[in-house]
Structure formats: C-alpha cells, structure tokens
Amino acid sequence: MTDAVLAYDEVLESYDPVLGLEVHVELGTASKMFCGCSTEFGAEPNTQVCPVCLGLPGSLPVVNAVAVESAIRIGLALNCSIAPWSRFARKNYFYPDMPKDFQTSQYDEPIAFDGWLDVEVPTDDGVRTFRVEIERAHMEEDTGKSLHVGGATGRIHGADFSLVDYNRAGIPLIEIVTKPLAGAGELAPEVARAYVTELRELLVGLGISEARMDRGQLRCDANVSLRPRWAEGEEPTPLGTRTETKNVNSFRSVERAVRFEMCRHAAVLSGGGTILQETRHFHENDGTTTSGRIKSDAEDYRYFPEPDLVPIAPDPEWIEKLRGTLPESPAERRRRLSEAWGFSDKDLQAAVNAGAVDLITATVAAGTTPDAARKWWLGELARRANETGADLDALGVSPVQVAQLQALVDAGRINDKLARQVLDGVLLGEGSPEDVVVARGLEVVSDTGALGAAVDAAIAARPDVAEKIRGGKVAAVGALVGAVMKATRGQADAATVKDLILARLTADS
Amino acid sequence: MTDPTTLTAAELGGAIAAGDITAVEAAEAHYARIDAVDGAIHAFLHLDREGALAQAADIDRRVAAGERLGPLAGVPLALKDVLVQRGVPTTAGSRMLEGWRPPYDATVVTRLREAGVVILGKTNMDEFAMGSSTEHSAYGPTRNPWNTDRIPGGSGGGSAAAVSAFMAPLAIGTDTGGSIRQPAAVTGSVGVKPTYGSVSRRGLIAFSSSLDQAGPCARTVLDTALLHEAIAGHDPLDSTSIDAPVPAVVAAARHADVRGMRVGIVRELTGEGYQPDVQARFDESVELLRELGAEIVEVHCPNFVHALAAYYLIAPSEASSNLARFDGMRYGLRVGDDGTHSAEEVMALSRAAGFGAEVKRRIMIGTYALSSGYYDAYYGQAQKVRTLITRDFEAAFARVDVLISPTTPTTAFRIGERLDDPMAMYRADLATIPSNLAGNSAMSIPAGLDSDGLPVGLQIMAPALADDRLYRVGAAVETALNARWGGPLLDKLTVGGTR
C-alpha cells in the first residue's frame, strides 16, 4: 500500500516543517567502547567478541578513553559545552541483537551539549546559511547486527529465523541530536542534507571516523513534523506530531526522506487525519517510507545511572588541550580551498552538498586541475551517482582513478566521449583507466596517416566549406571536423583533426 | 596424621607448606567429609573433584620443589555459585543457567588460583543471590548444620554451611544486603563484607551492581583475614574497583587488642524486633568489649529505619536491568524454540520458565520503580535515603572507631517458615543492609547460642577502607569468647553424628 502524498508546493502553502536530526557516528577507535575487542569492519560474524560485548554473566564494562576523547573533540568542534561531570545510563529494552538487553548510553547527563553547526544551502538568490542548533552529543555502544531470514519484509516479524552478528555490538557510537530545526521552509529537505553532509565533513576532518554512510558508520534518523502556517504577527502554531524515519543511509536519501514525509504528513493532515507518532522505514528504491513500530507513551526505557561505571569528569586542562588539536572547520577549509581552487561560492557549495570536497581534494592531489576535478565529480560522476542512488564516495571510482582518466584526456589519448566509456569500464571493475583503454581499444586515432585519408575525404565531400576556410573563415572548420569524427566513430582527437584540416587547406593557398 | 578438616586454614596452610600434609590429602579429606555429611546439608551444587585434585597436585609439586608459596597454598575452598569459574558449571542457583559453563574466570577466582587455594566446588545459594534462607535456590534448600530443620541463612547459605560443617575451611560469599554476614551469624561462622570496591566484581554474576561485594567466609577471624587479603585489591577491569592499598587485615587479626578503641552501639539496631536471646548475647558482647578495654559509646543513626525500604527499591531496580540478559538468546535455558514462536515469545517463555518466584517478584518491583513517572518517587527517593544513611555512618564514625549490633534480629528460623511472608524474610537483613547502602565494611562473628542451641552473630561495622578495624575487634572478641567457652563455638557442633 502506498501512502497518499501532497505535491510539494501545496505542502508549503499550508504547512511549515520542523525537523529534528539524530545522527549516529561509529568511531574509528581500534577497540570497542567497553572492551578490548577489535572494531575492524567486515570480519567473519561473531569473531570479534568477548564476555563483555556478549554481555555474559559477570562481565563488566571499562570505558575506552579514546572514545571519550573523540566525543569531547566532536563536542568542541560542534561548539558545545563539555560537561565537567557526566554519567552513563542504561537504556532498558529487550531485543535479540542487544547482548545485555540494555544499551549503555548517556541519558540526562550527556558529555557535550548546547552547540551549533552552520550549514550553507545554495538557492537561486545565492547561498543561504542556516544555523543548526545542537541539543547534545553523547556516547553509547552499538548493538549487534540482525539478519532476518524468510518472511516478506526482512524484519524480525514474520521471519523464519534470525541470525545475529555481535561483532558490531559494543562499537563506540556518538549520537548527535539537533534541537528542533524550524524556519527552513521549502528548503527543509536541502537543509537536512546539507547538515548531514557538513557534519560528515567535520567528523572526517577530525579524523575520528571514516563516517561512511554506505558502511553504516554514519546513520541518520530524520524526525519530521508539520504545523499549520500562521499569519504574520500571530503566535506560531504548536508543533505537530513527529515521525522518525530510520534507515536513511545516504545524503540524498536524507533529502528524499524529509521531502516524502512532508508530502505524506500534509496529505494526512489535509484529509482531516492525524499523524501517528511512529518509526518509519525509508525505502531507497522508490523514496517512500512505510510504518514501523508505533512509538507511544508505553515505550519506557527505564533509564537509570549505569552502576557498573564511574562518572566521567574530564580535567579542564585536558579539554583545552583537545581544543588546541581541532583542525580547521569545514567552513574555514572550504574558504581556503575556494581560494586555492578559484571556485565560485556556488561551485564550492555544490561540491559540499554533493559530499565531493574530499574527493576533489584527493583528485587534485593526484595531479588533476581543480576545474577538471570539479567537472568530473559534479558532472558525469554526480549524474551516475544520482542514477544509482549511491553517494559519490561509494560509487566505485577513486579520486586517483579520476585523475588517471583526466591525464589520459590531457595527453590526447582519449577524448571526453571515450573517457565516459573508459569510466564505464572502471565502474564495472575492469581495472585502471589505462587497463580499460588497452583492453577495450579505446585510444583515439592519432595516427595522422590513417586520419589523413578521412580528412582528405571530408574536404573532397564539402568543397564549399573548404573554399570558405581558404577564404579565411576558419570557424567553418567545425563542419569538416564533425564529418571526420563521424567517419572515425569518435575515436579521433578533435584537436588533431582540426590541425590536420587547417594544415591541408592553408598549405594549398 | 591429624584430620585436615579439623584444622583452621592457617594451620592447614602451615602444615602443607611444612610438608606434613599434602594438598591432595587435604582436598581428599574434605571431599570425604563432603561425601559423609553433604547429603544432609546440601551445601554444594557442583564438585570439581578433577580440577581441584589437579590443582592440589600442582601445589604439592611446587612445595616439593622448594617453592615458597602463600599462606593459603593448598587450602581447600568452597566457591559461591554466583562467581564464574572457567569451564565449571555456574548457575547462580537458577534454572536459567543450568548447564552453562563460563568461558572465563572471575577476578576473585584468578586471585584464589594465584594464592594456590584449591577450589573444591560451587555452593548453593538463593537464586541470583535473592533471599535470606537459601530456600529460593532452584536446586533445593541448604540445611543449617546446627539443626537441619533450620535455614542456614542466605543468600550464601551454601558457603556458610560448608564452612561450619567442616566441609571446607574457607568459602567465598557475596554480600548485597547481608548474604555473607547473616549466614555467618546463623551458622556460627565468620563472614566479612569488605568495603565496596575493594574486591573485584568482575565475574560476579550481578544482582545489584552498586551493592554487591564478594568477601571471605571462614571459621576463625584470622582465616577470614588471610582469605580477605588473597582476594582483595584493585582490578582495572572493574571500573568501580578502588585503586588503594588493601588494609592490613591479617596483621590486624593478629593484633587482638581493643584497648583505647571507641566502639559505638547503634541504638536503631537493637531492642524492639530483636529476639531476647539475640539481644542478651549482644549485651554480653558489649560488656566483654568494655572489660577488654574498649570505650563504649551509644550512637544514633536515625535514617537506618528507612534502610530496608530504600534497599528494596535500589536492589530490585538494578536487578531488573542486570537480569534482562537472561533471555534464552545466547546461553542458558531456551524455551519455545520450536518454529512456532517469535524471538520475543521465546524470550518471554524462557524467562517465565527459568526464573523462580522471588526473582520474578524483584524484577517486577524493580521494573515498576524505574518506570517513567515513578522513578523520582521510588528509585530517586531511595538514592536520597542512601545518601542520608551514608551521612549517618559518617557522623557516627567521626565519634567512634567501629559500630556494633546484632548481625540478625533472630537466630535461624525454620525451613518453610517465612516462605509465604516475604516481608518477614526481608527483615532478616535489617541490621546488615545499612553497610551495603553506604559501601563500608562489616563483619559477623559468633557471639554465643540462643536457648535452642542456635548461633547468634555479632556484627562489627567499620568505615570504608578501614576493614582492618573489623579484624582487630573481631579477633579480640573471638579470643575472649573462646576462652570463656573453652574452645571455639563450632567445636560444639555435630553433624549427622559424625563429629
């Protein structure tokens, strides 16, 4: 069953969206939050476990000091206050992938609170900046990973059986929660995307996580509610009921999920219905959400302070020392890069929102000019990412490969059209751009002897054009170049063809 | 050869070190004693004969090789079944863990091994340490060696009974609200709850994390001190472990002198509600301490009257969370896994079948107390009371060196007598609970018998990290009472006519 949705423009005529974003980031620490087990991604299931992360009877947690350091650095980078004294708490609920049937988390005493992050969204009227206020950033442990086999939905209900991999259980997570984000209006979906993108850049810049969404290292839950618009001068209308959309695992999906929920809420509200406070699942394939668990008052996690751990009271001097280790902020970095690369604000913002800044940086570092790198990542590669629904860094082509591709173009060995075919090969796993060129025989026809015949034929076929060129109208050469390119099925270098034609026609005069 | 089971741990350790008795002989003698009397007592849930004898043989080899080992090397011990021991069945007295073999050793077990102590087996207990009689064990009750119709106390009734019936000179207990001291009191043995955080909880199956503390059980104050010293000390793998030197408890146990010490009588832990015989033995102990040169001071701890209520909110609250992991998914009992039930249903069915009534009662209480809307009124309020009780202790210890009280309001009650009256059962821990809530140290030593010939306990309480004071006072009282009785109280005990 698909939900009714209202057209986006109509949504905004009647309603004002309010967002709340909860981002979980897996820290890239060598060991887990409360034990010494490895956090290496991709190991055989249940090989990176011990009595602590399996929650065996009698086991006790010990806090990973590096995780605390990372949490403080994130807090500082997000302009948060760092709590002089904070505690862990137990969040109690039963689920097979949670070894202790409670999650060790932080509740009313988070390590970092009250911060902000500015994000920039390009609009037709230039770049607009939104300040996203941060409610809190707190430490917690990840759960195991369930695989539900059988049944229709891939969820625990209706499954024939379930498998659990506890390698992920106990991996340190930082949950970053925004305050309600209002005032974005029609830009709400873009702001949501820009926030997650900016946050990822900040986290990667801090060096505390690879923060790859495709690996679940960065996960976003998007809370969306609508309230009726109010007239100028009136009190804002009260906040509407929110839904929490989970499983939003790419930047693009964040934007789509928010947009879909806005349209769905509006359809329900306009039809006189009420929004259920519930968890919703996002579906990458069609961009819709479906109902998950109903979140009601009955859901009671019975939080209480974790008695197996002592409070965290970081030394103020240590906090200041950590503040000194913060890298430049993503915004500062962008200003620096913008200058170095000579990008316009809009170009740079587009790069940020596509999650392409690091990729462009790496491509430039591999020898490509900034402009060429930008054209690849925001042009052809962005188009392909859009088609497949993947983020750029998960597309399957590395910055080094892009640089190699561009180098082939610069050397005149392939042209732009061929470059796209080479890219096809790279994405299909056929090897480096060089490998693909060789294997597919895509090199441009640069043998002037072979080209000469095609050039002579083209000149002979269009004496009128040849005459114009001889007469000094060099611009007319395009028609002849086109004919040669057609004859060689694109496998010639256009510049070489042009040179050959002009050489012949000027030699005649 | 002297019967090794009649020796104290200190004597036995000395005999083994001197080569007079081998560790294997000591272990075998205790197993023989267990075979003879444990049918009537049921102190043990599991005997690890193979493991213990191998360990004893190793000690003997090392002694023969001239290695200098600790004072308890080769001495047998009974381990409460709430501590995990690698490869040895560990149940915590519950069906839920029947057949489970832990893949790791508790830190206490590691320290015992390092001290050369030979672990004979695992002792019976109230399920998950919840109870004061050992009747809540899923494997049947333990009986009091003084009178097998009576309870041996709880939750560590098995450990106390093993020691008092000479089945082991040493035992490990755990004390959340009195589970070492109350069984010691009703079986005529010695038991100490060390300062919270001084003995590692790693590998102790948690009942109430902020209250649980493992500690020593023995027949003499010195033996208790030797065991205390072997197991205490900082453990970086227990975040609540205190990084401080272990008080010199063995030296204190050898310094049986209370002259000049100030001893406080807690008014709130005497009088009404205390059996007249118990009160009489306590009053005699007070007199004795005065005769021995202690200054007796009366102190008030007005908030102690709320201790029981606060305890029965905090302990069940933590238990409701600690026991959540027993869900049939990863280990232990699993019920309903027949392809017709969902994972959630299997969890519910497993817990319904695996937990006994008292455990369920406490999970329910704790779940309720932590619920949204009730938290402040129950759990939050109980924590405030806990702070007030801690302040009462601080005020008292500003005036005196130790506090004393009867360990329990009554002597051992009859098996079955309080099973249908949980409140009566809970009142057995009236005097022991305050020390758990405050985290300070406390001891129970024999103070004599009641008119039915059942042991009465004297409780001594000291500030946190001043555990040595317990031993100094305990040793002085023990020496004086043994002189008065013409020998240790437990020499009067006969079990099944075999002694």
Tab-separated table of N, CA and C in Angstrom, chain A residues 32 35 80 93 145 154 168 196 220 222 304 307-308 314 323 337 340 391-392 407 415 491 500 507:
chain	number	residue	atom	x	y	z
A	32	LYS	N	36.592	-1.619	21.058
A	32	LYS	CA	35.194	-1.262	21.305
A	32	LYS	C	35.040	-0.307	22.490
A	35	CYS	N	35.264	-2.751	25.879
A	35	CYS	CA	36.137	-3.920	25.985
A	35	CYS	C	37.241	-3.776	24.943
A	80	CYS	N	29.947	22.940	21.328
A	80	CYS	CA	29.179	22.529	22.512
A	80	CYS	C	29.928	22.877	23.788
A	93	TYR	N	15.687	-2.217	27.151
A	93	TYR	CA	14.649	-2.803	26.302
A	93	TYR	C	15.162	-4.128	25.770
A	145	LYS	N	24.188	-6.929	14.876
A	145	LYS	CA	23.501	-6.748	13.603
A	145	LYS	C	22.645	-7.983	13.334
A	154	GLY	N	11.941	-8.791	5.593
A	154	GLY	CA	13.319	-8.675	6.040
A	154	GLY	C	13.404	-8.142	7.446
A	168	ARG	N	29.549	-6.137	15.807
A	168	ARG	CA	29.255	-4.709	15.887
A	168	ARG	C	28.857	-4.288	17.311
A	196	VAL	N	23.764	16.962	7.319
A	196	VAL	CA	24.422	15.659	7.429
A	196	VAL	C	25.743	15.671	6.657
A	220	CYS	N	21.552	8.229	9.884
A	220	CYS	CA	20.720	9.385	10.209
A	220	CYS	C	19.271	8.968	10.416
A	222	ALA	N	15.673	10.811	10.716
A	222	ALA	CA	15.118	12.136	10.441
A	222	ALA	C	13.723	12.262	11.055
A	304	PHE	N	18.362	4.519	34.032
A	304	PHE	CA	18.922	4.851	35.351
A	304	PHE	C	20.438	4.844	35.228
A	307	PRO	N	25.373	1.564	37.063
A	307	PRO	CA	26.118	1.385	38.311
A	307	PRO	C	27.469	0.694	38.120
A	308	ASP	N	27.707	0.143	36.941
A	308	ASP	CA	28.985	-0.539	36.703
A	308	ASP	C	30.078	0.419	36.243
A	314	PRO	N	36.194	14.897	32.989
A	314	PRO	CA	37.441	15.232	32.295
A	314	PRO	C	38.113	16.468	32.901
A	323	ARG	N	41.006	21.040	22.627
A	323	ARG	CA	40.514	22.149	21.794
A	323	ARG	C	41.634	22.615	20.860
A	337	LEU	N	40.128	26.392	0.378
A	337	LEU	CA	40.142	25.634	-0.881
A	337	LEU	C	39.575	26.481	-2.021
A	340	ALA	N	42.183	28.620	-3.197
A	340	ALA	CA	43.240	27.869	-3.878
A	340	ALA	C	42.749	27.338	-5.221
A	391	ASP	N	26.039	7.434	-2.843
A	391	ASP	CA	26.800	8.652	-2.627
A	391	ASP	C	28.067	8.556	-3.465
A	392	LEU	N	28.668	9.729	-3.720
A	392	LEU	CA	29.827	9.770	-4.618
A	392	LEU	C	30.961	8.864	-4.158
A	407	ALA	N	44.172	12.484	-16.939
A	407	ALA	CA	45.523	12.539	-17.515
A	407	ALA	C	45.511	11.971	-18.932
A	415	ASN	N	39.346	11.170	-25.831
A	415	ASN	CA	38.594	12.415	-25.757
A	415	ASN	C	37.486	12.249	-24.720
A	491	GLN	N	36.514	8.047	-32.500
A	491	GLN	CA	37.781	7.566	-31.970
A	491	GLN	C	38.979	8.388	-32.478
A	500	LEU	N	44.955	19.068	-38.680
A	500	LEU	CA	45.219	18.428	-39.971
A	500	LEU	C	44.474	19.139	-41.111
A	507	ALA	N	47.988	25.059	-46.646
A	507	ALA	CA	49.122	24.678	-47.499
A	507	ALA	C	48.768	24.880	-48.981
